[in-house]
Short mmCIF file of C-alpha atoms in Angstrom, two decimals:
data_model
loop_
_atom_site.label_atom_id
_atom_site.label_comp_id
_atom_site.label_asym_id
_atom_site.label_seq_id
_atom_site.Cartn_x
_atom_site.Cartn_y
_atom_site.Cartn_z
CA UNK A 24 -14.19 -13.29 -4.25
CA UNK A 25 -12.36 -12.74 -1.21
CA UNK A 26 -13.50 -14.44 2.32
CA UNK A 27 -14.82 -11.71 4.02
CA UNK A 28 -17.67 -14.32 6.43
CA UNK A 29 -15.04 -13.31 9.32
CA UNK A 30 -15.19 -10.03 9.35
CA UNK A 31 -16.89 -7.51 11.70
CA UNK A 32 -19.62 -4.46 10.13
CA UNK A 33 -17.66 -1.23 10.50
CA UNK A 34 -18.79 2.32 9.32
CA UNK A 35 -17.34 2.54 6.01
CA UNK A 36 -16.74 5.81 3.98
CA UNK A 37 -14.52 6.65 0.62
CA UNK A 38 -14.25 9.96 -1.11
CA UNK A 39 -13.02 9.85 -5.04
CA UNK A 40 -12.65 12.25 -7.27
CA UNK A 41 -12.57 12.34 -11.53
CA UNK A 42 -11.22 15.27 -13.44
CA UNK A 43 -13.55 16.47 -16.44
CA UNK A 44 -11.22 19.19 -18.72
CA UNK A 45 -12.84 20.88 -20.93
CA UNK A 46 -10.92 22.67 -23.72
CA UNK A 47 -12.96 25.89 -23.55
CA UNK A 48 -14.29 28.51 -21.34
CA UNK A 49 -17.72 28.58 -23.69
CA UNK A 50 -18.49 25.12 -22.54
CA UNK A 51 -18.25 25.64 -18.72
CA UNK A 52 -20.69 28.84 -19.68
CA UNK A 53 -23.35 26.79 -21.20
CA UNK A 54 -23.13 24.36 -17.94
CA UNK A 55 -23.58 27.26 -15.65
CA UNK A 56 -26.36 28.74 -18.00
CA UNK A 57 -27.62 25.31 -18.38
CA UNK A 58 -27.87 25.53 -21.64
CA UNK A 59 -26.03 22.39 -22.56
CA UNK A 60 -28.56 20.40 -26.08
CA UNK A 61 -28.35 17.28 -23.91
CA UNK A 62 -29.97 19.06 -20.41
CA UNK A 63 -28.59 19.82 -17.21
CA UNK A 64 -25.07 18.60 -16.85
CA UNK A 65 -24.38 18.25 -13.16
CA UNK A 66 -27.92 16.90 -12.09
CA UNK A 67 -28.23 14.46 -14.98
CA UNK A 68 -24.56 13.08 -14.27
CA UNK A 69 -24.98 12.90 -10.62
CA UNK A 70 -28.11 10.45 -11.27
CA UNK A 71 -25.89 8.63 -13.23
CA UNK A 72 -23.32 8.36 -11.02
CA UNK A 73 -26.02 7.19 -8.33
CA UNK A 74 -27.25 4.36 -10.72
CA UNK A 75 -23.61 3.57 -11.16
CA UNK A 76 -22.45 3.12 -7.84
CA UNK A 77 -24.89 0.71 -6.98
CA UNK A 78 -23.78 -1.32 -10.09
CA UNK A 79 -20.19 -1.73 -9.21
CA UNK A 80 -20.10 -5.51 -8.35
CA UNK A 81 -21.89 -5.95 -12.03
CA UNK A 82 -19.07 -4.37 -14.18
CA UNK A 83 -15.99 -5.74 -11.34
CA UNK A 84 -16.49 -8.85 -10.73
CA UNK A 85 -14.53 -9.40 -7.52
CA UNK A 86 -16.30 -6.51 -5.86
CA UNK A 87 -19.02 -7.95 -2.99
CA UNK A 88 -22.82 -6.39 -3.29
CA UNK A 89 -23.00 -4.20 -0.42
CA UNK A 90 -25.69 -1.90 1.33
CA UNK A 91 -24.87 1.84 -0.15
CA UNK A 92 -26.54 3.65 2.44
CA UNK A 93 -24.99 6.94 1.73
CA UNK A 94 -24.24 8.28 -1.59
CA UNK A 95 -23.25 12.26 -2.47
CA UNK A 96 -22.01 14.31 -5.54
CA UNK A 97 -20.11 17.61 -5.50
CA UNK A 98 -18.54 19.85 -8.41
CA UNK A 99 -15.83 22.15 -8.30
CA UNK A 100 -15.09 24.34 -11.26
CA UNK A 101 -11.60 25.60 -11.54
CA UNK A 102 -10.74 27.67 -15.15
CA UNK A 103 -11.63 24.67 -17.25
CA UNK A 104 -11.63 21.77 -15.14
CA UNK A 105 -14.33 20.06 -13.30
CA UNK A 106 -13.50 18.25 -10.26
CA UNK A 107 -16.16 15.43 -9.60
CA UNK A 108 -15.70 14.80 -5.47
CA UNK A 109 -18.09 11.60 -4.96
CA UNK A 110 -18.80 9.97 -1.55
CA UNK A 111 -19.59 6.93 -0.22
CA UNK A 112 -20.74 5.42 3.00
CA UNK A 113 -22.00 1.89 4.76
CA UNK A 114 -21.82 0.00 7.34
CA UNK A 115 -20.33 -3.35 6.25
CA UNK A 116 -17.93 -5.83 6.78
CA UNK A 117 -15.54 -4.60 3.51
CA UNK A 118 -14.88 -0.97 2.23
CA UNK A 119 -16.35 1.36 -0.19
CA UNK A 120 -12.95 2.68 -1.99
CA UNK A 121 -13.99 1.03 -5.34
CA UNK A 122 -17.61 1.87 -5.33
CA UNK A 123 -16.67 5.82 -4.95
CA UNK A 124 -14.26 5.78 -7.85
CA UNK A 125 -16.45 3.96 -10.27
CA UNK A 126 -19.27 6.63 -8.99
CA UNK A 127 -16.84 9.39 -9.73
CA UNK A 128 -16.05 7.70 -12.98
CA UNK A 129 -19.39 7.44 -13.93
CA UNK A 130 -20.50 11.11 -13.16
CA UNK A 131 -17.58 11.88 -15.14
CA UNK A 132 -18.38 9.57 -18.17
CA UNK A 133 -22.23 11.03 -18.22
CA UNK A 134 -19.93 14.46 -18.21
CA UNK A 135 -18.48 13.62 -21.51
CA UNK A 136 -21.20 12.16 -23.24
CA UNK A 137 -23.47 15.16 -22.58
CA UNK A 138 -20.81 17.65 -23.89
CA UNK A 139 -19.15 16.10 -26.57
CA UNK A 140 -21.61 17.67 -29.22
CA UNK A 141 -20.36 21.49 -28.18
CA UNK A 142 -16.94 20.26 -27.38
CA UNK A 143 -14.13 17.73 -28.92
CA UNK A 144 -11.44 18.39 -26.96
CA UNK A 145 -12.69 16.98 -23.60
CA UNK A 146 -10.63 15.25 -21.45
CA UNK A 147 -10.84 12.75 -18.18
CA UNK A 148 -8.39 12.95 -15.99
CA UNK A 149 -7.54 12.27 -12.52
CA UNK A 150 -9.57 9.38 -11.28
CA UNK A 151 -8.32 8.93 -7.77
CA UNK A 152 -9.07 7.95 -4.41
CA UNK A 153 -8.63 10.89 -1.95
CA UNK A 154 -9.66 8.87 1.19
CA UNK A 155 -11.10 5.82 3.10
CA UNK A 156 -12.01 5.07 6.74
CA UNK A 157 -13.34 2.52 8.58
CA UNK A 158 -10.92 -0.25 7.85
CA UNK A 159 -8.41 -2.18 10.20
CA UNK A 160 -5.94 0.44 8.99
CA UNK A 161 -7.74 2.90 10.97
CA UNK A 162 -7.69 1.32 14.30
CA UNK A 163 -3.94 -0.72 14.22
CA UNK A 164 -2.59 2.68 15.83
CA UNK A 165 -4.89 2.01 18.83
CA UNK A 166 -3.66 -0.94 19.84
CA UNK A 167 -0.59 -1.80 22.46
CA UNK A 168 1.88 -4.14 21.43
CA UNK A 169 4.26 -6.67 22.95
CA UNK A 170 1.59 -7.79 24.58
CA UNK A 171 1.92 -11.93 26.25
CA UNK A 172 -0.79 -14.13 26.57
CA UNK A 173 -1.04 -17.53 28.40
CA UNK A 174 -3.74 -20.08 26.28
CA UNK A 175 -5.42 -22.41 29.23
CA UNK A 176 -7.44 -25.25 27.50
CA UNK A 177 -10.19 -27.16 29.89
CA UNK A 178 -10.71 -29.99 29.11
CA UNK A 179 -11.07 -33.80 30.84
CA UNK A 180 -10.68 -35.28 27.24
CA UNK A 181 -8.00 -33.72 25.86
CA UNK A 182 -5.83 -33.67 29.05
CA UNK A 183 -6.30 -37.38 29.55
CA UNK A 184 -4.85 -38.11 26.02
CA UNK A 185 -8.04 -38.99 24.76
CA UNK A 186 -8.18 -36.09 22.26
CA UNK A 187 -6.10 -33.57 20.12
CA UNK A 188 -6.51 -29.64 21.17
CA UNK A 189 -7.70 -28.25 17.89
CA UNK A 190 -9.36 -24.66 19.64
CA UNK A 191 -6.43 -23.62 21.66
CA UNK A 192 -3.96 -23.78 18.51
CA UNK A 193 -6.84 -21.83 16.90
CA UNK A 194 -6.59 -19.22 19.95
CA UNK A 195 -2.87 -19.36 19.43
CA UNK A 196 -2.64 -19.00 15.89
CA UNK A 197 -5.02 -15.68 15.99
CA UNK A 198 -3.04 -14.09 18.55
CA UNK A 199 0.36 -14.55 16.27
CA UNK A 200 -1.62 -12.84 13.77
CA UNK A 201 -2.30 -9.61 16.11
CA UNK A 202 0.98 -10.19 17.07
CA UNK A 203 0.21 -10.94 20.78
CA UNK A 204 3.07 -13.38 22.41
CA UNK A 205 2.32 -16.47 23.46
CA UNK A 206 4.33 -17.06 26.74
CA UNK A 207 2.14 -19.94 27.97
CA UNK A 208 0.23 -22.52 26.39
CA UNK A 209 -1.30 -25.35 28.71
CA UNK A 210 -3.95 -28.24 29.07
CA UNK A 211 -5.78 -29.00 32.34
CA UNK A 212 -8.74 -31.12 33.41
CA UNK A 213 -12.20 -29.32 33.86
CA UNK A 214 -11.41 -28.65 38.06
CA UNK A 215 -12.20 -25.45 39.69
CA UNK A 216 -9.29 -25.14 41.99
CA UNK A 217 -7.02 -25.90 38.97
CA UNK A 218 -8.71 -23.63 36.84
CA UNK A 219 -8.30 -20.74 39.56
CA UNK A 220 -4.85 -21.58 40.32
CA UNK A 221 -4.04 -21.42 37.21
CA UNK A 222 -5.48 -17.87 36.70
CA UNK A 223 -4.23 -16.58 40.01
CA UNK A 224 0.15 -18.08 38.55
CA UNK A 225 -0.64 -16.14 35.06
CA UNK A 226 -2.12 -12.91 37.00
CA UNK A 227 0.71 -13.04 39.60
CA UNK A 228 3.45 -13.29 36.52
CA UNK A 229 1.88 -9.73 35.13
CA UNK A 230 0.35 -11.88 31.78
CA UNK A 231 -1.19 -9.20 30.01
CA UNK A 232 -4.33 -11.98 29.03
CA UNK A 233 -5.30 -15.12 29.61
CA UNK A 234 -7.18 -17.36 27.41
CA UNK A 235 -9.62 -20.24 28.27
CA UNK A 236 -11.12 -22.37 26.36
CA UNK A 237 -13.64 -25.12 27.46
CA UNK A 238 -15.72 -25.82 30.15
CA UNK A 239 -18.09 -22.45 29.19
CA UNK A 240 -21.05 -25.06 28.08
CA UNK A 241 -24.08 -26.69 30.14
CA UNK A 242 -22.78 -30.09 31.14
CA UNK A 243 -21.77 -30.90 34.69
CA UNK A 244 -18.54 -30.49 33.95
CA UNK A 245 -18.54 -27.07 32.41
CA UNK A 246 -17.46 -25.16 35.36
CA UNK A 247 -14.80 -22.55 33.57
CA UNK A 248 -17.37 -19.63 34.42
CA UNK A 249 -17.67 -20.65 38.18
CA UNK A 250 -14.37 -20.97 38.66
CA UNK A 251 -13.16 -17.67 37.11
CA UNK A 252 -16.40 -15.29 38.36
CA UNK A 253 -15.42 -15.28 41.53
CA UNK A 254 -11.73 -13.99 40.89
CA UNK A 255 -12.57 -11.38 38.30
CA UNK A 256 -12.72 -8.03 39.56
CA UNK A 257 -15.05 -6.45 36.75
CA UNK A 258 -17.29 -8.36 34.37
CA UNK A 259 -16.86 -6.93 30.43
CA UNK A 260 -20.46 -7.47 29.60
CA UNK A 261 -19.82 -5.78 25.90
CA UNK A 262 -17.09 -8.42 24.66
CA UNK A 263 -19.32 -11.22 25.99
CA UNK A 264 -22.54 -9.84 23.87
CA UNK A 265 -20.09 -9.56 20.96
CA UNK A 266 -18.55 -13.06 21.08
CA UNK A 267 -22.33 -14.47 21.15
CA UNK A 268 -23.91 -12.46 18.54
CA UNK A 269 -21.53 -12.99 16.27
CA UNK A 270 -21.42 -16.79 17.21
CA UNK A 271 -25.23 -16.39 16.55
CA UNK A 272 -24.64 -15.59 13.59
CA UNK A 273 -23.00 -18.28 12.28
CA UNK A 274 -25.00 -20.76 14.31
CA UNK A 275 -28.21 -21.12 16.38
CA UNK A 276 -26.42 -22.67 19.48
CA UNK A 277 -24.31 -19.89 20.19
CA UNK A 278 -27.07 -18.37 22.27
CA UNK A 279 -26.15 -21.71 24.58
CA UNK A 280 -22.13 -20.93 25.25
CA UNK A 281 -21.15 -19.17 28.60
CA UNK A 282 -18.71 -17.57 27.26
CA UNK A 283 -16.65 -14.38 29.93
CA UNK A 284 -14.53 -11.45 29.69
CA UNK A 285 -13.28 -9.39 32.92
CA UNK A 286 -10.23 -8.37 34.43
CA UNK A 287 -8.53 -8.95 37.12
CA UNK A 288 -5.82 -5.74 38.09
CA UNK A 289 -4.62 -5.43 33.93
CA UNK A 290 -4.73 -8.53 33.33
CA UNK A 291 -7.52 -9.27 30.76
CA UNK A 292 -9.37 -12.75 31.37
CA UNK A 293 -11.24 -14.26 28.48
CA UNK A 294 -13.02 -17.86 28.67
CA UNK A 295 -14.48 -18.96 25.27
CA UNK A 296 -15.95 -22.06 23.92
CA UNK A 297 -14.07 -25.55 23.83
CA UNK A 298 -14.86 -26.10 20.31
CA UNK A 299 -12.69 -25.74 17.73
CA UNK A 300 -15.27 -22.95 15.13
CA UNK A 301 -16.45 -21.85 19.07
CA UNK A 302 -13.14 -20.89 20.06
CA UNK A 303 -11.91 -19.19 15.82
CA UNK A 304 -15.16 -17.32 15.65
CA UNK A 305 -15.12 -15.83 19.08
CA UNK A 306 -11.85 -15.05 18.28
CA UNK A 307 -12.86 -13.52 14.87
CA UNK A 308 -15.33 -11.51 16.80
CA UNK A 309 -13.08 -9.70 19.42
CA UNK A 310 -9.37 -9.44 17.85
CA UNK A 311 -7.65 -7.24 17.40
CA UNK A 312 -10.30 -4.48 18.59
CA UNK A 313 -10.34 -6.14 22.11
CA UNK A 314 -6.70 -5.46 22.05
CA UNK A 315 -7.65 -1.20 22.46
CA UNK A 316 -8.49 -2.47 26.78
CA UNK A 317 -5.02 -2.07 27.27
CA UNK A 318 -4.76 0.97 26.34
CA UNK A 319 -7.95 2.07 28.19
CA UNK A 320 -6.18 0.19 31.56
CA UNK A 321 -3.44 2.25 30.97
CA UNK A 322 -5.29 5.57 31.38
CA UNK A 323 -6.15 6.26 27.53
CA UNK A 324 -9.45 8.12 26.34
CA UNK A 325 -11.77 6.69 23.69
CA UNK A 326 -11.33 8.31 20.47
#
């Protein structure tokens, strides 16, 4: 099955159809008259297609078990077809497209089996998605682009020689995926005044972000927050909540990380852990959504 671990729960909704054709207009009489040998067509088939839907990762086996928190059944009748319309919705971390055509395919299946004794000549057609939201798809269009970042790692270690940077590659290597620019990527001892003069050269060049890791911990020498409080001109409480829950998550010492997110002018100012799943999960929390501030800096409304 795919890695999904990573991923953030989104609102997730899929609307299929199926075709039923029957072959003639007697048999779409006894389904309005309900007077179909087997019972009532549409209600028994939509209860099939309920117990269905929630049995999709048992028949495909690279399908994830997932919450189906909304299901729904509609029926068109057009001459002698019967469009199935089935919909789907949860809030997960993967979508629902599957789940609504293996609904629609089951209603449609329960369809067939019910009429075949007053009609051999039915058909199944048209098993299709007709549309999806709530995927990354959705938001890409809400994001700026040629965006530049500088990546700032604090640390006494690693600057001394002592140590390889593992979390700001990790930083670096999500941005190339969001297809952010990495103009600046340096190392510098856990220092206050270094840390805020390095902040104030980045903000000064128009960087559109800048990137800490380290120094957002407990020990004396964590002083990334203190340094870069001060200089921010709004705090970004919600991207802070977001890095830690999801770090929580994942582990029970996230709730210990001082992780920040502000701004200073339009430049976006992030400081995240020093460690190497600290810095890729708090990345894996905020990117690319965090990427719709610059937008919002720029004037845009929320959609």
């Amino acid at each position: 099955m795919v890695d999904i671990t990573y991923k953030n729960p989104t609102l997730r909704m899929a609307i299929a159809q199926a075709v039923v054709k029957v072959s003639k207009p007697e048999t779409i009489t006894a389904i309005e008259n309900d007077a179909v040998p087997k019972g009532n067509v549409f209600e028994m088939s939509k209860a099939a297609g309920l117990l269905g839907v929630k049995r999709t990762p048992d028949i495909l086996p690279d399908c994830h078990p997932l919450p189906i928190e909304f299901t729904s059944v509609d029926y068109n009748i057009n001459g002698l077809e019967i469009t199935v319309i089935f919909t789907v919705k949860t809030i997960y971390k993967t979508g629902v497209e599957v789940e609504a055509m293996h609904g629609a395919s089951v209603v449609a299946l329960n369809m067939y089996d019910m009429l075949k004794p007053i009609d051999k000549g039915i058909e199944i057609c048209q098993i299709k998605l007709l549309s999806k939201k709530g995927g990354k798809s959705d938001f890409k269009d809400r994001f700026i682009t040629d965006l530049k970042a500088a990546v700032v790692v604090c640390s006494d270690t690693i600057s001394a020689g002592f140590k390889e940077d593992k979390a700001g590659k990790a930083i670096i290597e999500k941005l190339n995926s969001c297809k952010v620019t990495v103009s600046e990527y340096t190392i510098i001892p856990d220092e206050v005044e270094i840390i805020q003069e390095k902040l104030k050269h980045y903000q000064s060049q128009n960087i559109d972000m800048v990137i800490f890791s380290g120094g957002t911990g407990l020990s004396n020498r964590d002083v990334t927050p203190e340094a870069l409080i001060p200089l921010l001109d709004r705090r970004i409480s919600g991207i802070e909540e977001t890095i830690r829950s999801y770090g929580q998550e994942r582990t029970p010492f996230s709730m210990l990380s001082r992780s920040i997110a502000g701004t200073i002018a339009n430049t976006l100012v992030l400081a995240l852990p020093g460690s190497t799943n600290g810095a890729k999960e708090s990345m894996d929390a905020i990117f690319p959504s965090v990427l719709h501030v610059f937008k919002v800096l720029k004037g845009a409304r929320h959609e």
